[in-house]
PDB file of C-alpha atoms and ligand atoms in Angstrom:
ATOM      1  CA  UNK A   1      -8.590 -22.160  33.344  1.00 88.00           C
ATOM      2  CA  UNK A   2      -6.190 -19.310  34.219  1.00 94.00           C
ATOM      3  CA  UNK A   3      -4.000 -18.387  31.259  1.00 97.00           C
ATOM      4  CA  UNK A   4      -0.261 -17.752  31.630  1.00 97.00           C
ATOM      5  CA  UNK A   5       0.841 -18.041  28.013  1.00 98.00           C
ATOM      6  CA  UNK A   6      -1.947 -16.332  26.121  1.00 98.00           C
ATOM      7  CA  UNK A   7      -4.031 -13.186  26.584  1.00 98.00           C
ATOM      8  CA  UNK A   8      -7.679 -13.282  25.581  1.00 98.00           C
ATOM      9  CA  UNK A   9      -9.738 -10.153  24.984  1.00 97.00           C
ATOM     10  CA  UNK A  10     -13.176  -9.606  23.613  1.00 97.00           C
ATOM     11  CA  UNK A  11     -13.564  -6.715  21.165  1.00 97.00           C
ATOM     12  CA  UNK A  12     -17.324  -6.490  20.639  1.00 95.00           C
ATOM     13  CA  UNK A  13     -18.139  -9.729  18.801  1.00 97.00           C
ATOM     14  CA  UNK A  14     -14.538 -10.736  18.163  1.00 98.00           C
ATOM     15  CA  UNK A  15     -12.360 -12.908  20.412  1.00 98.00           C
ATOM     16  CA  UNK A  16      -8.751 -11.741  20.163  1.00 98.00           C
ATOM     17  CA  UNK A  17      -6.206 -14.316  21.349  1.00 98.00           C
ATOM     18  CA  UNK A  18      -2.591 -13.188  21.735  1.00 98.00           C
ATOM     19  CA  UNK A  19       0.162 -15.766  22.089  1.00 98.00           C
ATOM     20  CA  UNK A  20       2.274 -14.412  24.915  1.00 98.00           C
ATOM     21  CA  UNK A  21       5.629 -16.026  25.680  1.00 98.00           C
ATOM     22  CA  UNK A  22       7.767 -13.060  24.604  1.00 97.00           C
ATOM     23  CA  UNK A  23      11.045 -14.407  26.011  1.00 97.00           C
ATOM     24  CA  UNK A  24      10.751 -17.534  23.855  1.00 98.00           C
ATOM     25  CA  UNK A  25       9.381 -15.763  20.747  1.00 98.00           C
ATOM     26  CA  UNK A  26       6.031 -17.427  21.489  1.00 98.00           C
ATOM     27  CA  UNK A  27       7.464 -20.925  21.105  1.00 98.00           C
ATOM     28  CA  UNK A  28       4.511 -23.266  21.333  1.00 97.00           C
ATOM     29  CA  UNK A  29       4.927 -25.437  24.414  1.00 96.00           C
ATOM     30  CA  UNK A  30       2.295 -27.813  25.691  1.00 94.00           C
ATOM     31  CA  UNK A  31       1.009 -25.353  28.328  1.00 95.00           C
ATOM     32  CA  UNK A  32       0.441 -22.681  25.676  1.00 97.00           C
ATOM     33  CA  UNK A  33      -1.265 -25.116  23.310  1.00 96.00           C
ATOM     34  CA  UNK A  34      -3.536 -26.360  26.115  1.00 95.00           C
ATOM     35  CA  UNK A  35      -4.525 -22.789  26.916  1.00 96.00           C
ATOM     36  CA  UNK A  36      -5.061 -21.948  23.257  1.00 97.00           C
ATOM     37  CA  UNK A  37      -7.267 -25.034  22.823  1.00 96.00           C
ATOM     38  CA  UNK A  38      -9.312 -24.038  25.872  1.00 96.00           C
ATOM     39  CA  UNK A  39      -9.719 -20.434  24.674  1.00 97.00           C
ATOM     40  CA  UNK A  40     -10.784 -21.603  21.207  1.00 97.00           C
ATOM     41  CA  UNK A  41     -13.406 -24.007  22.567  1.00 97.00           C
ATOM     42  CA  UNK A  42     -14.795 -21.207  24.773  1.00 98.00           C
ATOM     43  CA  UNK A  43     -14.869 -18.652  21.945  1.00 98.00           C
ATOM     44  CA  UNK A  44     -16.548 -21.171  19.635  1.00 97.00           C
ATOM     45  CA  UNK A  45     -19.240 -21.836  22.252  1.00 97.00           C
ATOM     46  CA  UNK A  46     -19.785 -18.138  23.092  1.00 97.00           C
ATOM     47  CA  UNK A  47     -22.906 -16.959  21.260  1.00 95.00           C
ATOM     48  CA  UNK A  48     -21.687 -13.398  21.508  1.00 96.00           C
ATOM     49  CA  UNK A  49     -18.547 -14.175  19.472  1.00 98.00           C
ATOM     50  CA  UNK A  50     -18.788 -14.253  15.677  1.00 97.00           C
ATOM     51  CA  UNK A  51     -15.122 -14.610  14.694  1.00 98.00           C
ATOM     52  CA  UNK A  52     -11.723 -15.176  16.279  1.00 98.00           C
ATOM     53  CA  UNK A  53      -8.294 -13.608  15.709  1.00 98.00           C
ATOM     54  CA  UNK A  54      -5.056 -15.318  16.770  1.00 98.00           C
ATOM     55  CA  UNK A  55      -1.984 -13.115  16.863  1.00 98.00           C
ATOM     56  CA  UNK A  56       1.467 -12.967  18.441  1.00 98.00           C
ATOM     57  CA  UNK A  57       3.848 -10.092  19.084  1.00 98.00           C
ATOM     58  CA  UNK A  58       5.538  -7.639  16.713  1.00 97.00           C
ATOM     59  CA  UNK A  59       8.606  -9.866  16.646  1.00 98.00           C
ATOM     60  CA  UNK A  60       6.996 -13.277  16.398  1.00 98.00           C
ATOM     61  CA  UNK A  61       3.645 -14.856  15.699  1.00 98.00           C
ATOM     62  CA  UNK A  62       5.385 -18.026  16.948  1.00 98.00           C
ATOM     63  CA  UNK A  63       8.896 -19.364  16.366  1.00 98.00           C
ATOM     64  CA  UNK A  64       7.691 -22.965  16.304  1.00 97.00           C
ATOM     65  CA  UNK A  65       7.140 -25.825  18.682  1.00 97.00           C
ATOM     66  CA  UNK A  66       9.190 -25.409  21.858  1.00 97.00           C
ATOM     67  CA  UNK A  67      12.535 -27.011  20.979  1.00 98.00           C
ATOM     68  CA  UNK A  68      13.683 -27.100  24.603  1.00 97.00           C
ATOM     69  CA  UNK A  69      10.560 -29.035  25.599  1.00 96.00           C
ATOM     70  CA  UNK A  70      10.837 -31.389  22.613  1.00 96.00           C
ATOM     71  CA  UNK A  71      14.557 -32.072  22.886  1.00 97.00           C
ATOM     72  CA  UNK A  72      14.528 -34.862  25.559  1.00 97.00           C
ATOM     73  CA  UNK A  73      11.570 -36.751  24.082  1.00 96.00           C
ATOM     74  CA  UNK A  74      12.051 -40.278  22.754  1.00 97.00           C
ATOM     75  CA  UNK A  75      10.225 -41.995  19.926  1.00 97.00           C
ATOM     76  CA  UNK A  76       8.078 -43.802  22.482  1.00 97.00           C
ATOM     77  CA  UNK A  77       7.158 -40.481  24.160  1.00 94.00           C
ATOM     78  CA  UNK A  78       6.081 -38.742  20.980  1.00 93.00           C
ATOM     79  CA  UNK A  79       4.328 -41.816  19.582  1.00 93.00           C
ATOM     80  CA  UNK A  80       2.434 -42.518  22.811  1.00 92.00           C
ATOM     81  CA  UNK A  81       1.398 -38.870  23.197  1.00 88.00           C
ATOM     82  CA  UNK A  82       0.657 -38.658  19.456  1.00 88.00           C
ATOM     83  CA  UNK A  83       2.720 -35.527  19.929  1.00 88.00           C
ATOM     84  CA  UNK A  84       1.395 -32.452  18.248  1.00 83.00           C
ATOM     85  CA  UNK A  85      -1.834 -33.666  16.683  1.00 75.00           C
ATOM     86  CA  UNK A  86      -4.514 -33.766  19.379  1.00 73.00           C
ATOM     87  CA  UNK A  87      -4.083 -30.400  21.113  1.00 78.00           C
ATOM     88  CA  UNK A  88      -2.590 -28.641  18.139  1.00 88.00           C
ATOM     89  CA  UNK A  89      -5.515 -29.383  15.910  1.00 90.00           C
ATOM     90  CA  UNK A  90      -8.006 -27.624  18.218  1.00 93.00           C
ATOM     91  CA  UNK A  91      -8.031 -24.705  15.804  1.00 96.00           C
ATOM     92  CA  UNK A  92      -9.183 -26.949  12.934  1.00 95.00           C
ATOM     93  CA  UNK A  93     -12.215 -28.010  14.996  1.00 95.00           C
ATOM     94  CA  UNK A  94     -13.477 -24.449  15.495  1.00 97.00           C
ATOM     95  CA  UNK A  95     -16.603 -23.798  13.428  1.00 97.00           C
ATOM     96  CA  UNK A  96     -16.403 -20.004  13.518  1.00 98.00           C
ATOM     97  CA  UNK A  97     -13.900 -18.213  11.280  1.00 98.00           C
ATOM     98  CA  UNK A  98     -10.387 -17.942  12.706  1.00 98.00           C
ATOM     99  CA  UNK A  99      -7.967 -15.350  11.283  1.00 98.00           C
ATOM    100  CA  UNK A 100      -4.220 -15.587  11.881  1.00 98.00           C
ATOM    101  CA  UNK A 101      -2.676 -12.107  12.156  1.00 98.00           C
ATOM    102  CA  UNK A 102       1.025 -12.713  11.596  1.00 98.00           C
ATOM    103  CA  UNK A 103       3.850 -10.247  12.296  1.00 98.00           C
ATOM    104  CA  UNK A 104       7.491 -11.333  12.480  1.00 98.00           C
ATOM    105  CA  UNK A 105       8.408 -15.003  12.607  1.00 98.00           C
ATOM    106  CA  UNK A 106       5.890 -17.736  11.840  1.00 98.00           C
ATOM    107  CA  UNK A 107       8.231 -20.708  11.772  1.00 98.00           C
ATOM    108  CA  UNK A 108       7.767 -24.447  12.060  1.00 98.00           C
ATOM    109  CA  UNK A 109       4.724 -25.060  14.249  1.00 98.00           C
ATOM    110  CA  UNK A 110       4.054 -21.286  14.130  1.00 98.00           C
ATOM    111  CA  UNK A 111       3.654 -21.405  10.363  1.00 98.00           C
ATOM    112  CA  UNK A 112       1.614 -24.592  10.706  1.00 98.00           C
ATOM    113  CA  UNK A 113      -0.681 -23.006  13.295  1.00 98.00           C
ATOM    114  CA  UNK A 114      -1.221 -19.983  11.020  1.00 98.00           C
ATOM    115  CA  UNK A 115      -2.046 -22.315   8.119  1.00 98.00           C
ATOM    116  CA  UNK A 116      -4.637 -24.171  10.241  1.00 97.00           C
ATOM    117  CA  UNK A 117      -6.538 -20.875  10.566  1.00 98.00           C
ATOM    118  CA  UNK A 118      -9.064 -19.921   7.878  1.00 98.00           C
ATOM    119  CA  UNK A 119      -6.895 -17.211   6.419  1.00 98.00           C
ATOM    120  CA  UNK A 120      -3.721 -15.331   7.198  1.00 98.00           C
ATOM    121  CA  UNK A 121      -3.323 -11.547   7.297  1.00 98.00           C
ATOM    122  CA  UNK A 122       0.370 -10.706   7.224  1.00 98.00           C
ATOM    123  CA  UNK A 123       2.239  -7.662   8.475  1.00 98.00           C
ATOM    124  CA  UNK A 124       4.931  -6.426   6.107  1.00 98.00           C
ATOM    125  CA  UNK A 125       7.420  -7.835   8.652  1.00 98.00           C
ATOM    126  CA  UNK A 126       6.097 -11.408   8.464  1.00 98.00           C
ATOM    127  CA  UNK A 127       8.488 -14.275   7.763  1.00 98.00           C
ATOM    128  CA  UNK A 128       7.238 -17.786   7.161  1.00 98.00           C
ATOM    129  CA  UNK A 129       9.316 -20.945   7.199  1.00 98.00           C
ATOM    130  CA  UNK A 130       9.536 -24.654   7.975  1.00 98.00           C
ATOM    131  CA  UNK A 131      13.069 -24.883   9.402  1.00 98.00           C
ATOM    132  CA  UNK A 132      12.558 -28.264  11.122  1.00 98.00           C
ATOM    133  CA  UNK A 133      15.030 -29.805   8.676  1.00 98.00           C
ATOM    134  CA  UNK A 134      17.797 -27.844  10.451  1.00 98.00           C
ATOM    135  CA  UNK A 135      16.906 -29.655  13.685  1.00 98.00           C
ATOM    136  CA  UNK A 136      17.240 -33.098  12.137  1.00 98.00           C
ATOM    137  CA  UNK A 137      13.488 -33.592  11.922  1.00 98.00           C
ATOM    138  CA  UNK A 138      10.627 -32.506   9.680  1.00 98.00           C
ATOM    139  CA  UNK A 139       7.325 -30.688  10.139  1.00 97.00           C
ATOM    140  CA  UNK A 140       4.837 -32.553  12.298  1.00 95.00           C
ATOM    141  CA  UNK A 141       1.715 -30.377  12.180  1.00 95.00           C
ATOM    142  CA  UNK A 142       0.959 -30.002   8.495  1.00 95.00           C
ATOM    143  CA  UNK A 143       3.981 -28.147   7.078  1.00 97.00           C
ATOM    144  CA  UNK A 144       4.533 -30.625   4.268  1.00 98.00           C
ATOM    145  CA  UNK A 145       0.800 -30.858   3.515  1.00 97.00           C
ATOM    146  CA  UNK A 146      -0.876 -27.493   4.022  1.00 97.00           C
ATOM    147  CA  UNK A 147       2.071 -25.442   2.725  1.00 98.00           C
ATOM    148  CA  UNK A 148       2.075 -27.549  -0.453  1.00 98.00           C
ATOM    149  CA  UNK A 149      -1.621 -26.866  -0.991  1.00 97.00           C
ATOM    150  CA  UNK A 150      -1.070 -23.119  -0.465  1.00 97.00           C
ATOM    151  CA  UNK A 151       2.064 -22.482  -2.531  1.00 98.00           C
ATOM    152  CA  UNK A 152       2.467 -25.560  -4.756  1.00 97.00           C
ATOM    153  CA  UNK A 153       4.977 -28.368  -4.762  1.00 98.00           C
ATOM    154  CA  UNK A 154       8.094 -26.592  -5.932  1.00 98.00           C
ATOM    155  CA  UNK A 155       8.113 -23.798  -3.334  1.00 98.00           C
ATOM    156  CA  UNK A 156       6.896 -26.087  -0.539  1.00 98.00           C
ATOM    157  CA  UNK A 157       9.546 -28.657  -1.348  1.00 98.00           C
ATOM    158  CA  UNK A 158      12.285 -26.015  -1.411  1.00 98.00           C
ATOM    159  CA  UNK A 159      11.157 -24.435   1.870  1.00 98.00           C
ATOM    160  CA  UNK A 160      10.784 -27.770   3.666  1.00 98.00           C
ATOM    161  CA  UNK A 161      14.104 -29.120   2.379  1.00 98.00           C
ATOM    162  CA  UNK A 162      16.256 -26.005   2.838  1.00 98.00           C
ATOM    163  CA  UNK A 163      14.453 -24.337   5.756  1.00 98.00           C
ATOM    164  CA  UNK A 164      14.574 -20.964   3.974  1.00 98.00           C
ATOM    165  CA  UNK A 165      12.166 -18.233   5.081  1.00 98.00           C
ATOM    166  CA  UNK A 166       9.572 -16.564   2.862  1.00 98.00           C
ATOM    167  CA  UNK A 167       8.898 -12.851   3.350  1.00 98.00           C
ATOM    168  CA  UNK A 168       5.443 -11.257   3.316  1.00 98.00           C
ATOM    169  CA  UNK A 169       5.644 -10.123  -0.334  1.00 98.00           C
ATOM    170  CA  UNK A 170       6.456 -13.638  -1.555  1.00 98.00           C
ATOM    171  CA  UNK A 171       3.806 -15.124   0.748  1.00 98.00           C
ATOM    172  CA  UNK A 172       1.187 -12.821  -0.789  1.00 98.00           C
ATOM    173  CA  UNK A 173       2.365 -13.468  -4.347  1.00 98.00           C
ATOM    174  CA  UNK A 174       2.223 -17.231  -3.815  1.00 98.00           C
ATOM    175  CA  UNK A 175      -1.167 -17.280  -2.076  1.00 98.00           C
ATOM    176  CA  UNK A 176      -0.103 -18.147   1.467  1.00 98.00           C
ATOM    177  CA  UNK A 177      -1.618 -14.938   2.880  1.00 98.00           C
ATOM    178  CA  UNK A 178      -4.750 -13.085   1.833  1.00 98.00           C
ATOM    179  CA  UNK A 179      -3.090  -9.663   2.066  1.00 98.00           C
ATOM    180  CA  UNK A 180      -0.332  -7.585   3.661  1.00 98.00           C
ATOM    181  CA  UNK A 181      -0.892  -4.656   6.017  1.00 98.00           C
ATOM    182  CA  UNK A 182       1.579  -2.324   7.754  1.00 98.00           C
ATOM    183  CA  UNK A 183       2.833  -3.954  10.962  1.00 98.00           C
ATOM    184  CA  UNK A 184       1.449  -1.245  13.249  1.00 97.00           C
ATOM    185  CA  UNK A 185      -2.053  -1.708  11.799  1.00 98.00           C
ATOM    186  CA  UNK A 186      -2.090  -5.512  11.760  1.00 98.00           C
ATOM    187  CA  UNK A 187      -4.120  -6.288  14.866  1.00 98.00           C
ATOM    188  CA  UNK A 188      -6.641  -3.493  14.299  1.00 98.00           C
ATOM    189  CA  UNK A 189      -7.092  -4.575  10.689  1.00 98.00           C
ATOM    190  CA  UNK A 190      -7.508  -8.226  11.663  1.00 98.00           C
ATOM    191  CA  UNK A 191     -10.073  -7.312  14.333  1.00 98.00           C
ATOM    192  CA  UNK A 192     -11.920  -5.047  11.856  1.00 98.00           C
ATOM    193  CA  UNK A 193     -12.000  -7.880   9.307  1.00 98.00           C
ATOM    194  CA  UNK A 194     -13.200 -10.352  11.937  1.00 98.00           C
ATOM    195  CA  UNK A 195     -15.800  -7.832  13.053  1.00 98.00           C
ATOM    196  CA  UNK A 196     -17.094  -7.479   9.494  1.00 98.00           C
ATOM    197  CA  UNK A 197     -17.536 -11.277   9.393  1.00 98.00           C
ATOM    198  CA  UNK A 198     -19.173 -11.300  12.844  1.00 97.00           C
ATOM    199  CA  UNK A 199     -21.865  -8.915  11.526  1.00 97.00           C
ATOM    200  CA  UNK A 200     -22.974 -11.391   8.844  1.00 97.00           C
ATOM    201  CA  UNK A 201     -25.543 -14.159   9.255  1.00 97.00           C
ATOM    202  CA  UNK A 202     -23.816 -16.717  11.520  1.00 96.00           C
ATOM    203  CA  UNK A 203     -25.151 -19.853   9.828  1.00 96.00           C
ATOM    204  CA  UNK A 204     -24.240 -18.542   6.388  1.00 98.00           C
ATOM    205  CA  UNK A 205     -20.727 -17.830   7.713  1.00 98.00           C
ATOM    206  CA  UNK A 206     -20.391 -21.288   9.258  1.00 97.00           C
ATOM    207  CA  UNK A 207     -21.707 -23.028   6.140  1.00 98.00           C
ATOM    208  CA  UNK A 208     -19.395 -20.992   3.896  1.00 98.00           C
ATOM    209  CA  UNK A 209     -16.373 -21.939   5.985  1.00 98.00           C
ATOM    210  CA  UNK A 210     -17.404 -25.598   5.875  1.00 97.00           C
ATOM    211  CA  UNK A 211     -17.888 -25.485   2.101  1.00 98.00           C
ATOM    212  CA  UNK A 212     -14.547 -23.772   1.339  1.00 97.00           C
ATOM    213  CA  UNK A 213     -12.764 -26.323   3.531  1.00 96.00           C
ATOM    214  CA  UNK A 214     -14.555 -29.106   1.646  1.00 96.00           C
ATOM    215  CA  UNK A 215     -12.663 -27.979  -1.471  1.00 95.00           C
ATOM    216  CA  UNK A 216      -9.510 -29.442   0.087  1.00 91.00           C
ATOM    217  CA  UNK A 217     -11.052 -32.754   1.006  1.00 92.00           C
ATOM    218  CA  UNK A 218     -13.127 -33.876  -1.948  1.00 95.00           C
ATOM    219  CA  UNK A 219     -13.627 -33.903  -5.717  1.00 97.00           C
ATOM    220  CA  UNK A 220     -14.961 -30.844  -7.554  1.00 97.00           C
ATOM    221  CA  UNK A 221     -18.292 -32.546  -8.325  1.00 98.00           C
ATOM    222  CA  UNK A 222     -18.839 -33.599  -4.686  1.00 97.00           C
ATOM    223  CA  UNK A 223     -17.712 -30.196  -3.433  1.00 98.00           C
ATOM    224  CA  UNK A 224     -20.144 -28.377  -5.714  1.00 98.00           C
ATOM    225  CA  UNK A 225     -22.969 -30.716  -4.666  1.00 98.00           C
ATOM    226  CA  UNK A 226     -22.144 -30.076  -0.983  1.00 98.00           C
ATOM    227  CA  UNK A 227     -22.101 -26.317  -1.637  1.00 98.00           C
ATOM    228  CA  UNK A 228     -25.499 -26.454  -3.345  1.00 98.00           C
ATOM    229  CA  UNK A 229     -27.084 -28.417  -0.488  1.00 98.00           C
ATOM    230  CA  UNK A 230     -25.688 -25.957   2.086  1.00 98.00           C
ATOM    231  CA  UNK A 231     -27.009 -23.091  -0.064  1.00 98.00           C
ATOM    232  CA  UNK A 232     -30.448 -24.724  -0.082  1.00 98.00           C
ATOM    233  CA  UNK A 233     -30.344 -25.254   3.689  1.00 98.00           C
ATOM    234  CA  UNK A 234     -29.778 -21.538   4.323  1.00 98.00           C
ATOM    235  CA  UNK A 235     -33.240 -20.859   2.885  1.00 98.00           C
ATOM    236  CA  UNK A 236     -34.576 -22.430   6.088  1.00 98.00           C
ATOM    237  CA  UNK A 237     -33.119 -19.542   8.135  1.00 97.00           C
ATOM    238  CA  UNK A 238     -34.795 -16.270   9.080  1.00 97.00           C
ATOM    239  CA  UNK A 239     -31.540 -14.530   8.228  1.00 98.00           C
ATOM    240  CA  UNK A 240     -32.027 -15.421   4.539  1.00 98.00           C
ATOM    241  CA  UNK A 241     -35.396 -13.620   4.603  1.00 98.00           C
ATOM    242  CA  UNK A 242     -33.871 -10.689   6.488  1.00 98.00           C
ATOM    243  CA  UNK A 243     -30.895 -10.412   4.120  1.00 98.00           C
ATOM    244  CA  UNK A 244     -33.025 -10.446   1.009  1.00 98.00           C
ATOM    245  CA  UNK A 245     -35.763  -8.206   2.484  1.00 98.00           C
ATOM    246  CA  UNK A 246     -33.086  -5.685   3.508  1.00 98.00           C
ATOM    247  CA  UNK A 247     -31.665  -5.636  -0.025  1.00 98.00           C
ATOM    248  CA  UNK A 248     -35.074  -4.975  -1.577  1.00 98.00           C
ATOM    249  CA  UNK A 249     -35.955  -2.365   1.078  1.00 98.00           C
ATOM    250  CA  UNK A 250     -32.546  -0.659   0.623  1.00 98.00           C
ATOM    251  CA  UNK A 251     -31.560  -0.931   4.298  1.00 97.00           C
ATOM    252  CA  UNK A 252     -28.828  -2.677   6.284  1.00 96.00           C
ATOM    253  CA  UNK A 253     -29.699  -6.242   7.265  1.00 97.00           C
ATOM    254  CA  UNK A 254     -29.995  -7.038  10.970  1.00 96.00           C
ATOM    255  CA  UNK A 255     -29.011 -10.678  11.216  1.00 97.00           C
ATOM    256  CA  UNK A 256     -30.109 -12.544  14.351  1.00 94.00           C
ATOM    257  CA  UNK A 257     -28.571 -15.974  13.909  1.00 92.00           C
ATOM    258  CA  UNK A 258     -31.936 -17.650  13.332  1.00 93.00           C
TER     259      UNK A 258
HETATM  260  N1  CAA B   1      11.679 -23.197  20.923  1.00 69.40           N
HETATM  261  C1  CAA B   1      12.182 -22.809  22.097  1.00 69.40           C
HETATM  262  N2  CAA B   1      12.789 -21.617  22.289  1.00 69.40           N
HETATM  263  C2  CAA B   1      12.877 -20.796  21.223  1.00 69.40           C
HETATM  264  C3  CAA B   1      12.377 -21.135  19.958  1.00 69.40           C
HETATM  265  C4  CAA B   1      11.735 -22.407  19.824  1.00 69.40           C
HETATM  266  N3  CAA B   1      11.170 -22.804  18.685  1.00 69.40           N
HETATM  267  N4  CAA B   1      12.625 -20.117  19.106  1.00 69.40           N
HETATM  268  C5  CAA B   1      13.254 -19.174  19.815  1.00 69.40           C
HETATM  269  N5  CAA B   1      13.413 -19.575  21.095  1.00 69.40           N
HETATM  270  C6  CAA B   1      14.054 -18.855  22.193  1.00 69.40           C
HETATM  271  C7  CAA B   1      15.561 -18.878  22.057  1.00 69.40           C
HETATM  272  O1  CAA B   1      16.081 -20.078  22.546  1.00 69.40           O
HETATM  273  C8  CAA B   1      15.949 -17.672  22.865  1.00 69.40           C
HETATM  274  O2  CAA B   1      15.868 -18.007  24.215  1.00 69.40           O
HETATM  275  P1  CAA B   1      17.139 -17.706  25.213  1.00 69.40           P
HETATM  276  O3  CAA B   1      17.245 -16.192  25.219  1.00 69.40           O
HETATM  277  O4  CAA B   1      16.719 -18.283  26.510  1.00 69.40           O
HETATM  278  O5  CAA B   1      18.320 -18.343  24.579  1.00 69.40           O
HETATM  279  C9  CAA B   1      14.804 -16.692  22.593  1.00 69.40           C
HETATM  280  O6  CAA B   1      13.701 -17.476  22.121  1.00 69.40           O
HETATM  281  C10 CAA B   1      15.147 -15.672  21.528  1.00 69.40           C
HETATM  282  O7  CAA B   1      15.568 -16.371  20.381  1.00 69.40           O
HETATM  283  P2  CAA B   1      16.939 -16.006  19.592  1.00 69.40           P
HETATM  284  O8  CAA B   1      17.944 -15.478  20.524  1.00 69.40           O
HETATM  285  O9  CAA B   1      17.295 -17.212  18.780  1.00 69.40           O
HETATM  286  O10 CAA B   1      16.394 -14.820  18.667  1.00 69.40           O
HETATM  287  P3  CAA B   1      16.942 -14.362  17.242  1.00 69.40           P
HETATM  288  O11 CAA B   1      16.239 -13.090  16.943  1.00 69.40           O
HETATM  289  O12 CAA B   1      18.437 -14.394  17.217  1.00 69.40           O
HETATM  290  O13 CAA B   1      16.459 -15.506  16.213  1.00 69.40           O
HETATM  291  C11 CAA B   1      14.833 -17.031  15.250  1.00 69.40           C
HETATM  292  C12 CAA B   1      15.082 -15.675  15.950  1.00 69.40           C
HETATM  293  C13 CAA B   1      15.426 -17.020  13.834  1.00 69.40           C
HETATM  294  C14 CAA B   1      13.312 -17.220  15.173  1.00 69.40           C
HETATM  295  C15 CAA B   1      15.492 -18.182  16.082  1.00 69.40           C
HETATM  296  O14 CAA B   1      15.088 -18.048  17.431  1.00 69.40           O
HETATM  297  C16 CAA B   1      15.130 -19.568  15.615  1.00 69.40           C
HETATM  298  O15 CAA B   1      15.669 -20.052  14.636  1.00 69.40           O
HETATM  299  N6  CAA B   1      14.195 -20.248  16.356  1.00 69.40           N
HETATM  300  C17 CAA B   1      13.855 -21.622  16.069  1.00 69.40           C
HETATM  301  C18 CAA B   1      12.953 -21.737  14.844  1.00 69.40           C
HETATM  302  C19 CAA B   1      12.639 -23.200  14.573  1.00 69.40           C
HETATM  303  O16 CAA B   1      13.518 -24.010  14.312  1.00 69.40           O
HETATM  304  N7  CAA B   1      11.332 -23.553  14.622  1.00 69.40           N
HETATM  305  C20 CAA B   1      10.883 -24.904  14.377  1.00 69.40           C
HETATM  306  C21 CAA B   1      10.675 -25.636  15.671  1.00 69.40           C
HETATM  307  S1  CAA B   1      10.304 -27.357  15.439  1.00 69.40           S
HETATM  308  C22 CAA B   1       8.662 -27.426  15.105  1.00 69.40           C
HETATM  309  O17 CAA B   1       7.980 -26.410  15.071  1.00 69.40           O
HETATM  310  C23 CAA B   1       8.090 -28.798  14.872  1.00 69.40           C
HETATM  311  C24 CAA B   1       6.726 -28.811  14.275  1.00 69.40           C
HETATM  312  O18 CAA B   1       6.535 -29.014  13.071  1.00 69.40           O
HETATM  313  C25 CAA B   1       5.549 -28.618  15.081  1.00 69.40           C
END
C-alpha cells in the first residue's frame, strides 16, 4: 500500500510512523487510519522491528477525527460502518510495544489514539483534550473510558463535559503521560526509548505488555496469577538463560528472540 497520509521510517529496530496531514493538523480521516492500520500490521510482523513509535508534527499529534469527513454521516452510516472501532483499534491489536510521542494538540480521536498506545511521551507543548462535546457529540474511541482510567473520574468527567484542554505538566502530574521532554528532543527521545525496549528479549517484552494490559481487564488475583504463569513460561526461552548467564558473567546480554 502506498502511503499518502503517513510517513514510515525504520530506525534500526524501531518503526517510526509519522502522521502527516499538516494542513488538517493530522485530522484522522479514514484514509489515514487505513494506512496507519496497514503500517502497524507490517511493523508487528517484521522480525527486525522490536518497538514502534507513532508521532505527529510539532503543532499537532492529531486534532481528532476528521470533522469534515464525519459531518454528513447519518446514524445509519455510522452504525452500519461501526464507525471508528474496527480500523481505529488496529493499534490495540499490536503485540509489540507502541509509544505515542505527542507534541502540540492531541484532541478527540488524537487523544484517544495516543491513549491506545502503550505509553505516551509528551513534549512540553502537548495539549490533550476531548472536545467532542463542543460538536454536539461525545468521544467514540475510548475518551470516556481510557481517560477515566488514566486520570480518574473527576478530571475525566470535567474534560469530557467541558472540552477543556490539559497541558503537558498536568498530564504528567495526573498520570496520563509517562514523562515530558523538550519539544525539539521528542522524536529522538521516543526512538531512543523504543530502541532500548527493542534490545530486550522480545518474548519477555511481549509478555510484559500483555500482563500490564491485563491489569485493566481483570481482578487483582487473576492478574497476578496470569503474571506468574507468563513469568514461568519465559523460563522456556533461551533468552532467559542468556539474560541470567550474562548477569553472572558480568557482560551485556545478547538476546536472540528464542
Ligand atoms: N477535522 C478536520 N479538520 C480539522 C480538524 C479536525 N478534527 N482540526 C483542525 N482541522 C483543520 C481546520 O479545519 C483548518 O483547516 P482549513 O485551513 O482548511 O480551515 C486546519 O486544520 C487548521 O486548523 P485551525 O485553523 O482551526 O487551527 P488553530 O490553530 O486555529 O486551532 C485547534 C487548532 C484548536 C486544534 C482547532 O483546529 C480545533 O479545535 N480542531 C478541532 C478539534 C476537535 O474538535 N477534535 C475532535 C474531533 S471529533 C472526534 O475526534 C471524535 C472521536 O472521538 C473519534
